């Protein structure tokens, strides 16, 4: 009887090993780098943030260039899952902060409704919407300003109706962020274009009509009687 029990245990152990080994291989293959997601998907990064915290993930972006590039490229696509990653990450250095700002600015024309709610204390509207690209050309500035401005102004700032009301009501926080972003886009584009080409101000300055000169008053001489 004891021999039979030992034999059953050995068989069960062998069966578990046969099941576990392929499972490990499958998991390893799933985590392996690929051309599309070099360091994993957004869900994996979010899982890492939940397990380790946002600060360690931000530090990893400082030390692991490939990981940082995969995260920033994902955020720049405007995909909703990657925007959640941007929302969760707490920049631990100025380099990560600047890189996140550029990634969110790239995503802005693609997914303005997802990016605008992130604007605030961590990601200032003046920075994300301030065309933060490194040494952009004049053409890129104007193209980006036009596309981003059109996308931002097209965002619907109304929310679902309140309980007991049939009509939707405005989302005042989103409307305010939309206005701040639009103003930053216009102002930053003008400053950058002026810095590149000082004649831009002269060419684009609105023409103010000249006021007619004041009429000279003539003194009437009294008639002699």
mmCIF file of C-alpha atoms in Angstrom:
data_model
loop_
_atom_site.group_PDB
_atom_site.id
_atom_site.type_symbol
_atom_site.label_atom_id
_atom_site.label_comp_id
_atom_site.label_asym_id
_atom_site.label_seq_id
_atom_site.Cartn_x
_atom_site.Cartn_y
_atom_site.Cartn_z
ATOM 1 C CA UNK A 1 0.000 0.000 0.000
ATOM 2 C CA UNK A 2 2.812 2.391 0.906
ATOM 3 C CA UNK A 3 4.546 1.631 -2.383
ATOM 4 C CA UNK A 4 1.340 2.434 -4.285
ATOM 5 C CA UNK A 5 0.980 5.788 -2.503
ATOM 6 C CA UNK A 6 4.605 6.690 -3.250
ATOM 7 C CA UNK A 7 4.106 5.774 -6.893
ATOM 8 C CA UNK A 8 0.991 7.974 -7.104
ATOM 9 C CA UNK A 9 2.881 10.879 -5.575
ATOM 10 C CA UNK A 10 5.716 10.526 -8.073
ATOM 11 C CA UNK A 11 3.207 10.414 -10.946
ATOM 12 C CA UNK A 12 1.370 13.506 -9.681
ATOM 13 C CA UNK A 13 4.626 15.394 -9.232
ATOM 14 C CA UNK A 14 5.769 14.466 -12.724
ATOM 15 C CA UNK A 15 2.410 15.565 -14.141
ATOM 16 C CA UNK A 16 2.644 18.929 -12.377
ATOM 17 C CA UNK A 17 6.154 19.433 -13.712
ATOM 18 C CA UNK A 18 5.017 18.667 -17.238
ATOM 19 C CA UNK A 19 2.244 21.253 -16.844
ATOM 20 C CA UNK A 20 4.386 23.894 -15.132
ATOM 21 C CA UNK A 21 7.317 23.852 -17.545
ATOM 22 C CA UNK A 22 5.258 24.743 -20.648
ATOM 23 C CA UNK A 23 3.431 27.389 -18.605
ATOM 24 C CA UNK A 24 6.723 29.032 -17.640
ATOM 25 C CA UNK A 25 7.832 28.950 -21.272
ATOM 26 C CA UNK A 26 4.575 30.595 -22.394
ATOM 27 C CA UNK A 27 4.846 33.322 -19.753
ATOM 28 C CA UNK A 28 8.454 33.998 -20.649
ATOM 29 C CA UNK A 29 7.516 34.276 -24.307
ATOM 30 C CA UNK A 30 4.709 36.665 -23.457
ATOM 31 C CA UNK A 31 7.084 38.935 -21.516
ATOM 32 C CA UNK A 32 9.759 38.795 -24.176
ATOM 33 C CA UNK A 33 10.457 42.030 -26.035
ATOM 34 C CA UNK A 34 8.821 42.536 -29.408
ATOM 35 C CA UNK A 35 9.105 45.167 -32.112
ATOM 36 C CA UNK A 36 5.706 46.657 -31.274
ATOM 37 C CA UNK A 37 5.968 46.758 -27.484
ATOM 38 C CA UNK A 38 9.674 46.612 -26.600
ATOM 39 C CA UNK A 39 9.120 46.574 -22.840
ATOM 40 C CA UNK A 40 5.516 45.417 -22.558
ATOM 41 C CA UNK A 41 2.088 46.891 -22.911
ATOM 42 C CA UNK A 42 0.468 49.696 -20.963
ATOM 43 C CA UNK A 43 -1.305 47.168 -18.758
ATOM 44 C CA UNK A 44 2.050 45.687 -17.715
ATOM 45 C CA UNK A 45 3.422 49.132 -16.860
ATOM 46 C CA UNK A 46 0.281 49.933 -14.856
ATOM 47 C CA UNK A 47 0.674 46.618 -13.035
ATOM 48 C CA UNK A 48 4.265 47.531 -12.197
ATOM 49 C CA UNK A 49 3.086 50.908 -10.866
ATOM 50 C CA UNK A 50 0.470 49.214 -8.686
ATOM 51 C CA UNK A 51 2.991 46.701 -7.356
ATOM 52 C CA UNK A 52 6.054 48.917 -6.880
ATOM 53 C CA UNK A 53 4.584 52.414 -6.840
ATOM 54 C CA UNK A 54 4.876 55.345 -9.244
ATOM 55 C CA UNK A 55 8.210 56.643 -7.923
ATOM 56 C CA UNK A 56 10.242 53.460 -8.657
ATOM 57 C CA UNK A 57 8.803 53.311 -12.185
ATOM 58 C CA UNK A 58 9.777 56.950 -12.745
ATOM 59 C CA UNK A 59 13.294 56.167 -11.485
ATOM 60 C CA UNK A 60 13.461 53.215 -13.856
ATOM 61 C CA UNK A 61 12.695 55.598 -16.712
ATOM 62 C CA UNK A 62 15.786 57.560 -15.654
ATOM 63 C CA UNK A 63 18.073 54.516 -15.683
ATOM 64 C CA UNK A 64 16.563 52.277 -18.386
ATOM 65 C CA UNK A 65 16.528 54.124 -21.711
ATOM 66 C CA UNK A 66 14.725 51.359 -23.602
ATOM 67 C CA UNK A 67 11.962 51.169 -21.014
ATOM 68 C CA UNK A 68 11.611 54.960 -20.975
ATOM 69 C CA UNK A 69 11.402 55.107 -24.762
ATOM 70 C CA UNK A 70 8.688 52.446 -24.896
ATOM 71 C CA UNK A 71 6.620 54.275 -22.260
ATOM 72 C CA UNK A 72 7.024 57.685 -23.899
ATOM 73 C CA UNK A 73 6.264 56.327 -27.375
ATOM 74 C CA UNK A 74 3.138 54.671 -26.001
ATOM 75 C CA UNK A 75 1.927 57.873 -24.331
ATOM 76 C CA UNK A 76 2.596 59.857 -27.510
ATOM 77 C CA UNK A 77 0.086 57.696 -29.416
ATOM 78 C CA UNK A 78 -2.755 59.064 -27.295
ATOM 79 C CA UNK A 79 -4.019 55.564 -26.519
ATOM 80 C CA UNK A 80 -6.319 55.655 -23.486
ATOM 81 C CA UNK A 81 -4.374 52.955 -21.618
ATOM 82 C CA UNK A 82 -1.074 54.793 -22.098
ATOM 83 C CA UNK A 83 -2.689 58.066 -21.009
ATOM 84 C CA UNK A 84 -3.575 56.256 -17.774
ATOM 85 C CA UNK A 85 0.131 55.431 -17.435
ATOM 86 C CA UNK A 86 0.988 59.122 -17.852
ATOM 87 C CA UNK A 87 -1.602 59.978 -15.220
ATOM 88 C CA UNK A 88 -0.122 57.460 -12.763
ATOM 89 C CA UNK A 89 3.566 58.301 -13.202
ATOM 90 C CA UNK A 90 5.035 60.842 -10.793
ATOM 91 C CA UNK A 91 8.111 62.412 -12.439
ATOM 92 C CA UNK A 92 11.090 62.101 -10.149
ATOM 93 C CA UNK A 93 13.500 64.179 -12.205
ATOM 94 C CA UNK A 94 13.420 67.116 -14.577
ATOM 95 C CA UNK A 95 14.431 64.819 -17.457
ATOM 96 C CA UNK A 96 11.439 62.504 -16.976
ATOM 97 C CA UNK A 97 9.168 65.499 -16.445
ATOM 98 C CA UNK A 98 10.299 67.148 -19.695
ATOM 99 C CA UNK A 99 10.001 63.886 -21.633
ATOM 100 C CA UNK A 100 6.470 63.280 -20.328
ATOM 101 C CA UNK A 101 5.512 66.822 -21.297
ATOM 102 C CA UNK A 102 6.702 66.277 -24.870
ATOM 103 C CA UNK A 103 4.910 62.912 -25.073
ATOM 104 C CA UNK A 104 1.636 64.458 -23.866
ATOM 105 C CA UNK A 105 2.069 67.368 -26.284
ATOM 106 C CA UNK A 106 2.464 64.857 -29.116
ATOM 107 C CA UNK A 107 -0.707 63.084 -27.999
ATOM 108 C CA UNK A 108 -2.703 66.311 -27.658
ATOM 109 C CA UNK A 109 -3.844 66.660 -31.317
ATOM 110 C CA UNK A 110 -4.595 62.915 -31.444
ATOM 111 C CA UNK A 111 -6.561 62.559 -28.198
ATOM 112 C CA UNK A 112 -7.371 65.998 -26.778
ATOM 113 C CA UNK A 113 -10.310 64.700 -24.725
ATOM 114 C CA UNK A 114 -7.957 62.309 -22.908
ATOM 115 C CA UNK A 115 -5.054 64.735 -22.435
ATOM 116 C CA UNK A 116 -6.930 67.846 -21.267
ATOM 117 C CA UNK A 117 -8.114 66.346 -17.930
ATOM 118 C CA UNK A 118 -4.457 65.652 -17.017
ATOM 119 C CA UNK A 119 -3.578 69.339 -17.112
ATOM 120 C CA UNK A 120 -3.059 70.750 -13.661
ATOM 121 C CA UNK A 121 -0.410 70.805 -10.974
ATOM 122 C CA UNK A 122 1.711 67.922 -12.324
ATOM 123 C CA UNK A 123 1.347 68.725 -16.026
ATOM 124 C CA UNK A 124 0.821 72.471 -16.421
ATOM 125 C CA UNK A 125 -1.223 73.658 -19.391
ATOM 126 C CA UNK A 126 1.450 76.252 -20.185
ATOM 127 C CA UNK A 127 3.982 73.437 -20.644
ATOM 128 C CA UNK A 128 2.004 70.657 -22.347
ATOM 129 C CA UNK A 129 0.217 73.135 -24.641
ATOM 130 C CA UNK A 130 3.288 75.344 -24.988
ATOM 131 C CA UNK A 131 4.760 73.496 -28.006
ATOM 132 C CA UNK A 132 7.615 72.040 -25.900
ATOM 133 C CA UNK A 133 9.466 70.362 -28.769
ATOM 134 C CA UNK A 134 13.217 70.814 -29.069
ATOM 135 C CA UNK A 135 14.147 73.441 -31.666
ATOM 136 C CA UNK A 136 11.029 73.105 -33.833
ATOM 137 C CA UNK A 137 11.076 74.634 -37.292
ATOM 138 C CA UNK A 138 8.724 77.422 -38.299
ATOM 139 C CA UNK A 139 6.642 75.031 -40.408
ATOM 140 C CA UNK A 140 6.333 72.528 -37.575
ATOM 141 C CA UNK A 141 5.248 75.210 -35.138
ATOM 142 C CA UNK A 142 2.483 76.475 -37.409
ATOM 143 C CA UNK A 143 1.317 72.975 -38.378
ATOM 144 C CA UNK A 144 1.240 71.808 -34.783
ATOM 145 C CA UNK A 145 -0.489 74.946 -33.548
ATOM 146 C CA UNK A 146 -3.199 74.663 -36.188
ATOM 147 C CA UNK A 147 -3.849 70.936 -35.696
ATOM 148 C CA UNK A 148 -3.695 71.019 -31.896
ATOM 149 C CA UNK A 149 -5.811 74.151 -31.647
ATOM 150 C CA UNK A 150 -8.492 72.698 -33.915
ATOM 151 C CA UNK A 151 -8.541 69.460 -31.903
ATOM 152 C CA UNK A 152 -8.674 71.224 -28.531
ATOM 153 C CA UNK A 153 -11.440 73.645 -29.509
ATOM 154 C CA UNK A 154 -13.501 70.751 -30.882
ATOM 155 C CA UNK A 155 -13.617 69.024 -27.474
ATOM 156 C CA UNK A 156 -17.131 68.863 -26.098
ATOM 157 C CA UNK A 157 -17.089 70.278 -22.575
ATOM 158 C CA UNK A 158 -20.569 69.131 -21.620
ATOM 159 C CA UNK A 159 -21.106 66.137 -19.367
ATOM 160 C CA UNK A 160 -23.974 63.765 -18.816
ATOM 161 C CA UNK A 161 -27.191 65.197 -17.471
ATOM 162 C CA UNK A 162 -27.712 65.624 -13.760
ATOM 163 C CA UNK A 163 -30.221 63.446 -11.989
ATOM 164 C CA UNK A 164 -33.699 64.764 -12.660
ATOM 165 C CA UNK A 165 -32.530 66.949 -15.563
ATOM 166 C CA UNK A 166 -32.847 66.073 -19.234
ATOM 167 C CA UNK A 167 -30.257 68.548 -20.500
ATOM 168 C CA UNK A 168 -26.478 68.092 -20.190
ATOM 169 C CA UNK A 169 -24.550 70.654 -18.175
ATOM 170 C CA UNK A 170 -21.104 72.161 -18.806
ATOM 171 C CA UNK A 171 -18.000 70.646 -17.252
ATOM 172 C CA UNK A 172 -16.507 73.862 -15.910
ATOM 173 C CA UNK A 173 -13.128 72.320 -15.027
ATOM 174 C CA UNK A 174 -12.679 70.857 -18.505
ATOM 175 C CA UNK A 175 -13.857 74.077 -20.141
ATOM 176 C CA UNK A 176 -11.300 76.042 -18.127
ATOM 177 C CA UNK A 177 -8.492 73.653 -19.105
ATOM 178 C CA UNK A 178 -9.550 73.844 -22.744
ATOM 179 C CA UNK A 179 -9.352 77.639 -22.606
ATOM 180 C CA UNK A 180 -5.945 77.609 -20.894
ATOM 181 C CA UNK A 181 -4.578 75.143 -23.428
ATOM 182 C CA UNK A 182 -5.867 77.119 -26.412
ATOM 183 C CA UNK A 183 -4.370 80.331 -25.026
ATOM 184 C CA UNK A 184 -1.028 78.596 -24.405
ATOM 185 C CA UNK A 185 -0.971 77.222 -27.952
ATOM 186 C CA UNK A 186 -1.575 80.645 -29.479
ATOM 187 C CA UNK A 187 0.815 82.514 -27.200
ATOM 188 C CA UNK A 188 3.646 79.998 -27.392
ATOM 189 C CA UNK A 189 3.422 79.756 -31.180
ATOM 190 C CA UNK A 190 3.659 83.521 -31.520
ATOM 191 C CA UNK A 191 6.653 83.749 -29.173
ATOM 192 C CA UNK A 192 8.513 80.903 -30.859
ATOM 193 C CA UNK A 193 7.805 82.198 -34.362
ATOM 194 C CA UNK A 194 8.975 85.669 -33.343
ATOM 195 C CA UNK A 195 12.181 84.193 -31.927
ATOM 196 C CA UNK A 196 12.849 82.319 -35.175
ATOM 197 C CA UNK A 197 11.828 85.152 -37.498
ATOM 198 C CA UNK A 198 11.597 88.652 -35.983
ATOM 199 C CA UNK A 199 9.815 89.799 -39.143
ATOM 200 C CA UNK A 200 6.896 87.535 -38.159
ATOM 201 C CA UNK A 201 5.553 90.253 -35.868
ATOM 202 C CA UNK A 202 5.694 92.842 -38.626
ATOM 203 C CA UNK A 203 4.058 90.519 -41.156
ATOM 204 C CA UNK A 204 1.278 89.368 -38.829
ATOM 205 C CA UNK A 205 0.675 92.527 -36.858
ATOM 206 C CA UNK A 206 -2.905 93.671 -37.346
ATOM 207 C CA UNK A 207 -3.187 96.883 -39.288
ATOM 208 C CA UNK A 208 -4.687 99.615 -37.162
ATOM 209 C CA UNK A 209 -6.391 102.296 -39.234
ATOM 210 C CA UNK A 210 -4.768 105.662 -38.853
ATOM 211 C CA UNK A 211 -6.793 108.332 -37.172
ATOM 212 C CA UNK A 212 -7.423 111.390 -39.283
ATOM 213 C CA UNK A 213 -5.514 114.456 -38.128
ATOM 214 C CA UNK A 214 -7.538 116.788 -35.962
ATOM 215 C CA UNK A 215 -9.100 119.691 -37.750
ATOM 216 C CA UNK A 216 -7.474 123.009 -37.170
ATOM 217 C CA UNK A 217 -9.706 125.545 -35.634
ATOM 218 C CA UNK A 218 -9.814 128.810 -37.533
ATOM 219 C CA UNK A 219 -10.426 131.978 -35.680
ATOM 220 C CA UNK A 220 -13.026 134.153 -37.257
ATOM 221 C CA UNK A 221 -12.079 137.786 -37.543
ATOM 222 C CA UNK A 222 -14.857 140.178 -36.572
ATOM 223 C CA UNK A 223 -16.306 142.246 -39.364
ATOM 224 C CA UNK A 224 -15.523 145.898 -39.419
ATOM 225 C CA UNK A 225 -18.485 148.203 -39.429
#
